[in-house]
PDB file of C-alpha atoms in Angstrom:
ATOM      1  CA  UNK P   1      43.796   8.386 -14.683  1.00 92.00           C
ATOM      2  CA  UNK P   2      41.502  11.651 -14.289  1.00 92.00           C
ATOM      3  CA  UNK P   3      43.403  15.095 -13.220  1.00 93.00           C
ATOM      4  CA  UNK P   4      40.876  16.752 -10.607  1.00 85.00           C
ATOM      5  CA  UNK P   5      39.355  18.595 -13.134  1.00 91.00           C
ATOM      6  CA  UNK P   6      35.450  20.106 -12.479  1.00 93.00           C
ATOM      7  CA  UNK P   7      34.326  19.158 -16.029  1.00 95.00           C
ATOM      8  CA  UNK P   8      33.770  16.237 -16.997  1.00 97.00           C
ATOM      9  CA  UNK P   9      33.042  14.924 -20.892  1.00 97.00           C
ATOM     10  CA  UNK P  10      30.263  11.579 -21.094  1.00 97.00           C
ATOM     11  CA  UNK P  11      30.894   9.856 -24.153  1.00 95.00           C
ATOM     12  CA  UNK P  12      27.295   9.621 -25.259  1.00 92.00           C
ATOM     13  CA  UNK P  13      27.087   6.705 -27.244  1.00 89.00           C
ATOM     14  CA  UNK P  14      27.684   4.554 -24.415  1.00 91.00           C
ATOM     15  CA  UNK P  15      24.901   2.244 -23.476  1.00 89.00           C
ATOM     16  CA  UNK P  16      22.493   2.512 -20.471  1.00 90.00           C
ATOM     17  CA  UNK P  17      24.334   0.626 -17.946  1.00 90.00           C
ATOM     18  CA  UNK P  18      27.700   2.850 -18.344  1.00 92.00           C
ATOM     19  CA  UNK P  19      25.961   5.868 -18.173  1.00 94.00           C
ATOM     20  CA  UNK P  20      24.039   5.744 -14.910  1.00 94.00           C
ATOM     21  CA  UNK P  21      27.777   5.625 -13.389  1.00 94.00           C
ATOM     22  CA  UNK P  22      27.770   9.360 -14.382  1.00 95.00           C
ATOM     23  CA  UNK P  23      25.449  10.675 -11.592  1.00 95.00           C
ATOM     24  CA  UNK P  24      27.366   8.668  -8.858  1.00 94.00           C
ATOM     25  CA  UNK P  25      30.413   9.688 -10.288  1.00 95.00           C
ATOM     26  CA  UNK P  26      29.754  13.406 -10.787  1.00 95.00           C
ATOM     27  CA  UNK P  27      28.588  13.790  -7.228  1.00 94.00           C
ATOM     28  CA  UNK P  28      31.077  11.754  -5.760  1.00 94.00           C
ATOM     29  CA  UNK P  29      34.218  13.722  -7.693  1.00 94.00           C
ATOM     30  CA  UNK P  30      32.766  17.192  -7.511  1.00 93.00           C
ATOM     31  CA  UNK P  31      32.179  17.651 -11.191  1.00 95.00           C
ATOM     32  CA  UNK P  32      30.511  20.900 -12.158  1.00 93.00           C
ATOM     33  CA  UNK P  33      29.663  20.808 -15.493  1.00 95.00           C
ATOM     34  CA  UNK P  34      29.040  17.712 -17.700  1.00 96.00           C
ATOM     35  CA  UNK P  35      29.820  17.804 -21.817  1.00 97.00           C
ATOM     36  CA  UNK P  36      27.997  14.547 -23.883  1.00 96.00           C
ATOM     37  CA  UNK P  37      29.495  13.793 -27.087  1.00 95.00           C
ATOM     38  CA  UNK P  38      28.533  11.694 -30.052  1.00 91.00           C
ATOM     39  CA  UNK P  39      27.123  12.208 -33.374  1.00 86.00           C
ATOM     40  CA  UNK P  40      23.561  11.553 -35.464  1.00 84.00           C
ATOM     41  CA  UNK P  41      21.436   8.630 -34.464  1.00 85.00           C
ATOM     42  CA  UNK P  42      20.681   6.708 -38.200  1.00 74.00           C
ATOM     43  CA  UNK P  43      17.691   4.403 -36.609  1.00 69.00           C
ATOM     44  CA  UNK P  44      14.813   4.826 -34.465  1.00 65.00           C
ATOM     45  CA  UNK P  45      15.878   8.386 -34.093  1.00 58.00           C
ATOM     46  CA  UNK P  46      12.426   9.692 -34.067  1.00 61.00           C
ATOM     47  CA  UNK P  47      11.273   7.134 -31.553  1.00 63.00           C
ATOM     48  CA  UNK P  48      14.157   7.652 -29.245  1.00 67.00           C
ATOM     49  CA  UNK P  49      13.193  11.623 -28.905  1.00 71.00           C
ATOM     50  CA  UNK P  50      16.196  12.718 -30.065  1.00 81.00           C
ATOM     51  CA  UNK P  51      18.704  12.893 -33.363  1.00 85.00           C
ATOM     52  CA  UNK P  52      22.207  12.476 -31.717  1.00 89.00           C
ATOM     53  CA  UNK P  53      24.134  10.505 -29.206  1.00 91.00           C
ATOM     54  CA  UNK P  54      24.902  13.596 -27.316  1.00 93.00           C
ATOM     55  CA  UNK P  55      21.380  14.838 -27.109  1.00 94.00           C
ATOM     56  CA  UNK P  56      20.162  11.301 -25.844  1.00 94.00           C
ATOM     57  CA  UNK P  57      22.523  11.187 -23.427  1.00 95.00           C
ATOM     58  CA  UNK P  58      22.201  14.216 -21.932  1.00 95.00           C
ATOM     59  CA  UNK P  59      17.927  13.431 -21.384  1.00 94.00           C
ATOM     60  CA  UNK P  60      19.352  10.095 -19.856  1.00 94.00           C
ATOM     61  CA  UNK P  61      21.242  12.194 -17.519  1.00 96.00           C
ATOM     62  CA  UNK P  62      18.670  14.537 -16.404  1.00 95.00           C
ATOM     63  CA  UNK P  63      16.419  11.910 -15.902  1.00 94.00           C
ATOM     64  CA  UNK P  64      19.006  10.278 -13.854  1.00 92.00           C
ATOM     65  CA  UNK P  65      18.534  13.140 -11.446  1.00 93.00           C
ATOM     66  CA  UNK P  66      21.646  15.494 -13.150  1.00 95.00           C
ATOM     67  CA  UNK P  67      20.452  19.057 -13.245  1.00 94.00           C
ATOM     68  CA  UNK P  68      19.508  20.543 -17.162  1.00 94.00           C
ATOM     69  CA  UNK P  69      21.746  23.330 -16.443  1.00 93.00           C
ATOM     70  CA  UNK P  70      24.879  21.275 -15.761  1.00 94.00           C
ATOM     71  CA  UNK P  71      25.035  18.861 -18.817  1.00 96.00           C
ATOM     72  CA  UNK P  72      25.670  20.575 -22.337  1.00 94.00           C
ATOM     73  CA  UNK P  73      24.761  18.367 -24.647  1.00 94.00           C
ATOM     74  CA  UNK P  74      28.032  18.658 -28.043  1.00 93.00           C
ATOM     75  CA  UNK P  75      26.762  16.564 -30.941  1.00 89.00           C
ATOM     76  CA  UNK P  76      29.311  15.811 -33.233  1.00 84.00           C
ATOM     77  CA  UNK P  77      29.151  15.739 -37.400  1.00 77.00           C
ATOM     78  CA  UNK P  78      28.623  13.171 -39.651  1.00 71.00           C
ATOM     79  CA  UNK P  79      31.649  11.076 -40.077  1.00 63.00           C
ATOM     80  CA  UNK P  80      32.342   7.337 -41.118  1.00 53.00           C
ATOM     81  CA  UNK P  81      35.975   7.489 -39.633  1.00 59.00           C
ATOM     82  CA  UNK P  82      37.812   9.040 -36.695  1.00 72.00           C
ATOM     83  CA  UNK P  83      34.526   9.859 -34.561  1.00 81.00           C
ATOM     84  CA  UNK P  84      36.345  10.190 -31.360  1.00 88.00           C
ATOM     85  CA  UNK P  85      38.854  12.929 -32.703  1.00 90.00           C
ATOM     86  CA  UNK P  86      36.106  15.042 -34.255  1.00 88.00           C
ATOM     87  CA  UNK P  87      34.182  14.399 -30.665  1.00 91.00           C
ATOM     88  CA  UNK P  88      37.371  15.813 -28.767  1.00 92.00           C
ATOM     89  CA  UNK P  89      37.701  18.942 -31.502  1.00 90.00           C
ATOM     90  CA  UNK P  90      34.289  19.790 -30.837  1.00 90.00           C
ATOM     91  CA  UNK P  91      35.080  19.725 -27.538  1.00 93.00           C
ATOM     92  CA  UNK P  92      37.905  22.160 -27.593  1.00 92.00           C
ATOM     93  CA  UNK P  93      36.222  24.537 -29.037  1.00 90.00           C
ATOM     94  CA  UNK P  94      33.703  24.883 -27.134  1.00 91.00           C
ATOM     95  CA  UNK P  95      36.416  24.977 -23.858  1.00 92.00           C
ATOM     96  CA  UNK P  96      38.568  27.355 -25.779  1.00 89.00           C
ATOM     97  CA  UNK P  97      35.226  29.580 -25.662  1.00 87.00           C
ATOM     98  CA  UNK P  98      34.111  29.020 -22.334  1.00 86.00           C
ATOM     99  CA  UNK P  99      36.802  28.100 -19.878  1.00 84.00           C
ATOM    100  CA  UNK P 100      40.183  30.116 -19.018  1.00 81.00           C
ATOM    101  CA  UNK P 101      43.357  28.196 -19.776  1.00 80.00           C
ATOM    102  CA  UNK P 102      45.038  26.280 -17.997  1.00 80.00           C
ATOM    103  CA  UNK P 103      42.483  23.500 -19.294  1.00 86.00           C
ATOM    104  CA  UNK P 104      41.502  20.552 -17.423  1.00 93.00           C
ATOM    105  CA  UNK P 105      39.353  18.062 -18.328  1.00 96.00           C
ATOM    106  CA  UNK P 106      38.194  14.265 -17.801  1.00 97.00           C
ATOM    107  CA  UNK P 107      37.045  11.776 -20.362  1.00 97.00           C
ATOM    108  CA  UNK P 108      34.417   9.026 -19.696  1.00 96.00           C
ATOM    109  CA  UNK P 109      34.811   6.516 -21.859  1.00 94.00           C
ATOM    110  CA  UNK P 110      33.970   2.522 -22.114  1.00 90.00           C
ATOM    111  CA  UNK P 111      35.997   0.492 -21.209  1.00 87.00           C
ATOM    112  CA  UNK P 112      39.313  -0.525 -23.197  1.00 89.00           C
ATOM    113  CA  UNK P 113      38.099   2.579 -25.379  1.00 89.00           C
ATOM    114  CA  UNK P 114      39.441   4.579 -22.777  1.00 91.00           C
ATOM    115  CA  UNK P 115      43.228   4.857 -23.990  1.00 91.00           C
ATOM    116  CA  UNK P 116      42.377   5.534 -27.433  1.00 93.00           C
ATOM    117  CA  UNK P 117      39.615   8.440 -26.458  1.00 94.00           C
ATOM    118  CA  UNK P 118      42.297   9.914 -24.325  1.00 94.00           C
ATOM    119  CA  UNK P 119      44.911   9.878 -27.472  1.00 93.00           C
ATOM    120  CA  UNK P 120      42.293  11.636 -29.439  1.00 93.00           C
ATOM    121  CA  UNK P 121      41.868  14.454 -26.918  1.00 94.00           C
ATOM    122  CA  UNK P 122      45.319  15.049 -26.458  1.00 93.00           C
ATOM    123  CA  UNK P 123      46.088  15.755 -30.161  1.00 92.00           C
ATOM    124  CA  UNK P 124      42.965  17.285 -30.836  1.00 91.00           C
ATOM    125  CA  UNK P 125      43.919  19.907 -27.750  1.00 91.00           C
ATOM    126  CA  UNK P 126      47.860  19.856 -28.997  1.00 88.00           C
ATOM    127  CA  UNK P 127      48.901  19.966 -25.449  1.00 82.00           C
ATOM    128  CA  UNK P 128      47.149  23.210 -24.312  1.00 84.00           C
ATOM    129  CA  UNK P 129      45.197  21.396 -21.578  1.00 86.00           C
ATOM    130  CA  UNK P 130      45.207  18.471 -18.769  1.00 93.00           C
ATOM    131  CA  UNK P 131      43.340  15.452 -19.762  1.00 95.00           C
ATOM    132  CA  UNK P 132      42.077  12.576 -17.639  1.00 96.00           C
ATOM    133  CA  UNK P 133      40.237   9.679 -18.459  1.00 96.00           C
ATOM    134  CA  UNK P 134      37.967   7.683 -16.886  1.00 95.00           C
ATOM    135  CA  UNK P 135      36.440   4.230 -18.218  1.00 92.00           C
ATOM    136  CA  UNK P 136      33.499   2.993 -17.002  1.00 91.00           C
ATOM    137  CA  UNK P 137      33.091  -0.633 -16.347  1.00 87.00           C
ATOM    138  CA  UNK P 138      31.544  -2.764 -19.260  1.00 83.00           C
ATOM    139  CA  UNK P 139      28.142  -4.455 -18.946  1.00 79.00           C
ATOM    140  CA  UNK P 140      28.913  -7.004 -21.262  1.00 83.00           C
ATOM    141  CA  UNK P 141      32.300  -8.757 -19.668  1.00 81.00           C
ATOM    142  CA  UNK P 142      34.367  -8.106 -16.671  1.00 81.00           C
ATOM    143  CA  UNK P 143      37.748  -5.964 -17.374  1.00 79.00           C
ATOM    144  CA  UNK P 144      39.376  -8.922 -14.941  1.00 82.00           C
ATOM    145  CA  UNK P 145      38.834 -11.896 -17.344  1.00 87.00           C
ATOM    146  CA  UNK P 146      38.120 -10.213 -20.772  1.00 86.00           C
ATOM    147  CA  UNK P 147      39.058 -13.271 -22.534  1.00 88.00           C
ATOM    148  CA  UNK P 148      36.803 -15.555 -20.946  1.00 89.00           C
ATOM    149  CA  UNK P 149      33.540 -13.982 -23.352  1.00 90.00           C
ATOM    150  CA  UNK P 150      33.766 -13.560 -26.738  1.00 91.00           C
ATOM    151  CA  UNK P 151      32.735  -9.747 -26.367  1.00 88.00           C
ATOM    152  CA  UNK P 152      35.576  -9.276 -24.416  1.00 89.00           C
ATOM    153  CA  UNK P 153      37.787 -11.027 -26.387  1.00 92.00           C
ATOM    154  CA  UNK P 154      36.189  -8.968 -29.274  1.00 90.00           C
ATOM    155  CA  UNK P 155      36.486  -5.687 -27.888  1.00 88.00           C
ATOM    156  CA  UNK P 156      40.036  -5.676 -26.155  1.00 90.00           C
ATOM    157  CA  UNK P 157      41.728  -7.175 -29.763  1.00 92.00           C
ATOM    158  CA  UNK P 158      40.058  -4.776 -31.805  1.00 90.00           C
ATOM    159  CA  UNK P 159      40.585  -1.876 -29.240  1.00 87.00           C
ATOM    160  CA  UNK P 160      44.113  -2.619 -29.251  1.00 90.00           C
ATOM    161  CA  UNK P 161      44.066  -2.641 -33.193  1.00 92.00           C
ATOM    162  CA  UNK P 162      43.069   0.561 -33.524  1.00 87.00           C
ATOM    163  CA  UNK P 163      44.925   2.398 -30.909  1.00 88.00           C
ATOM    164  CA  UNK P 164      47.912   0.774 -32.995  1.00 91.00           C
ATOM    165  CA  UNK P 165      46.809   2.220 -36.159  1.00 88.00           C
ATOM    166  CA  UNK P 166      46.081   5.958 -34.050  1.00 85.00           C
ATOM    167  CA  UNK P 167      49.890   5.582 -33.337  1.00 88.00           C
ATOM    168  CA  UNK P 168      51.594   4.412 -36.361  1.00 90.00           C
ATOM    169  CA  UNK P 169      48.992   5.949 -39.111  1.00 89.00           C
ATOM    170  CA  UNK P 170      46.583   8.821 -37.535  1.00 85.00           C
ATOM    171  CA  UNK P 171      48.239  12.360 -37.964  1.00 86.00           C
ATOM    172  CA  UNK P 172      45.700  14.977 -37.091  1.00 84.00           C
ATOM    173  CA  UNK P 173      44.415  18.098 -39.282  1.00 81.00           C
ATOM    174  CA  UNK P 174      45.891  21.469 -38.680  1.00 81.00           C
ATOM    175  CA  UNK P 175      43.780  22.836 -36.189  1.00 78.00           C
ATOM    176  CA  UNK P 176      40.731  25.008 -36.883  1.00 73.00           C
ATOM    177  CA  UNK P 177      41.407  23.652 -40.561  1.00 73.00           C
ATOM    178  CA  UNK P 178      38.816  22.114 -42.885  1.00 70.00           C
ATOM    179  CA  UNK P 179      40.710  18.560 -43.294  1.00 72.00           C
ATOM    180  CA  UNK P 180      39.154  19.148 -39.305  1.00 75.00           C
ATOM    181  CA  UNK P 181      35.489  18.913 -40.517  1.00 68.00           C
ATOM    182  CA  UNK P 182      36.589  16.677 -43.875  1.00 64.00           C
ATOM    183  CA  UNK P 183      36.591  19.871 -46.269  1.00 57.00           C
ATOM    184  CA  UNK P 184      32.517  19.983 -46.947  1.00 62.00           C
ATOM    185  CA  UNK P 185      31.749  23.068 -47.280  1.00 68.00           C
ATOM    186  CA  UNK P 186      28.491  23.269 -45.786  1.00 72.00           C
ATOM    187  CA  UNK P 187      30.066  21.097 -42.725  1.00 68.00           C
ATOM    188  CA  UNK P 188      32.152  23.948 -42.467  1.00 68.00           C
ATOM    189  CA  UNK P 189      29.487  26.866 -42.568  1.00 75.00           C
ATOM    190  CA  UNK P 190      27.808  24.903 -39.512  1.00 75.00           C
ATOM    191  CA  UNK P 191      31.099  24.426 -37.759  1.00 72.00           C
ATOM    192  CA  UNK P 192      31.989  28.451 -37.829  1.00 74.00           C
ATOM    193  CA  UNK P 193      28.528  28.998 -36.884  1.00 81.00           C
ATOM    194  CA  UNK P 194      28.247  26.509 -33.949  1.00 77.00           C
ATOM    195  CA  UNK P 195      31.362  27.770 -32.695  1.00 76.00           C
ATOM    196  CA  UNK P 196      30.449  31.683 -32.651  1.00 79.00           C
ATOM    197  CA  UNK P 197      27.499  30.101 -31.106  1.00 81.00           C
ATOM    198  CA  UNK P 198      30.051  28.799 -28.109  1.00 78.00           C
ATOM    199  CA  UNK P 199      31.709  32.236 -28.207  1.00 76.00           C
ATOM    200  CA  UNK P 200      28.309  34.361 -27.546  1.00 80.00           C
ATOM    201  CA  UNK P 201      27.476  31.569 -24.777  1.00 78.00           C
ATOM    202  CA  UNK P 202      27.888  32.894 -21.332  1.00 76.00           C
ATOM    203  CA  UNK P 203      30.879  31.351 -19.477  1.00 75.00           C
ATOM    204  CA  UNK P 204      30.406  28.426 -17.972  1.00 72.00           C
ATOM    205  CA  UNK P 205      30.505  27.774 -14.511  1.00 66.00           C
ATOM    206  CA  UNK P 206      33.661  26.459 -14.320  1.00 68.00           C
ATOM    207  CA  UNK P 207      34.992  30.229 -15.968  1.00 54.00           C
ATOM    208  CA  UNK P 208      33.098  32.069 -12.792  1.00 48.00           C
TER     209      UNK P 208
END
């Protein structure tokens, strides 16, 4: 369900196979600018030439023929719990500093992941913005007959789990407070700074 919007957030932690949909997909919708999300990499970070989801995916992009100047790589913090929603608040901040309102954006996600990811975005942007999602097609079972494979079966159960739980149990943070970044106070001296960082960026494309 994307809205026509010209930027378009990758999911980063998504494996090889969904992300080379993102070139294809980028040219074939128009996108203009191209956000990767996702936080540290805990193993074989040094090997992979890079410390975070969001950084790796954005050097998959580029190699995959996306130009450096139109993917912005967002890493997101530390976190055992509720990944996606600090993903999406890192992500409106940095929109709240470079694009105009009215907001539009789409969502890439995998798969059944895809309803979930766009809850998170809409109550991490509190309604101040359109957002679509996309999901790209899993490598590891077809959408049609999930429950034919046991990582289908796995994945659509335990997706539909947790978007349960996001309904009945996850209320989000007052935004811009520190419940946002978990209270650590040195998580929130790099939050203010990354996002007068955003601020002092020049506008994006999509702003021009």
């Amino acid at each position: 369900a994307p809205v026509g919007a010209e930027l378009l957030v990758v999911e980063g932690w998504m494996g090889p196979d969904e992300l080379r949909e993102v070139g294809p997909l980028v040219r074939a919708a128009g996108y203009r600018q191209v956000l990767t999300t996702g936080g540290p990499i805990h193993a074989w970070s040094e090997r992979l030439g890079a410390s975070t989801y969001a950084e790796l995916a954005r050097q998959y992009l580029i190699k995959q023929g996306l130009e450096a100047a139109q993917v912005t790589a967002l890493p997101t913090p530390d976190s055992a719990q509720d990944r996606t929603y600090l993903s999406a608040v890192i992500v409106r901040e940095w929109v709240r500093a470079q694009v105009p309102p009215p907001f539009a954006i789409d969502v890439l996600s995998p798969g059944v992941h895809g309803r979930r990811t766009r809850r998170m975005y809409e109550l991490a942007f509190g309604g101040s913005g359109q957002i679509g999602i996309r999901s790209a097609a899993p490598s590891e079972y077809e959408l049609e007959s999930w429950w034919q494979t046991s990582a289908g079966a796995k994945t659509v159960v335990t997706e539909s789990v947790a978007w349960l739980w996001s309904v009945l149990f996850f209320h989000p943070p007052a935004p811009g407070s520190p419940d946002e970044i978990w209270g650590d106070p040195e998580a929130i001296r790099r939050w203010r700074a990354r996002v007068e960082r955003f601020r002092a960026e020049p506008p994006s494309e999509i702003a021009q």
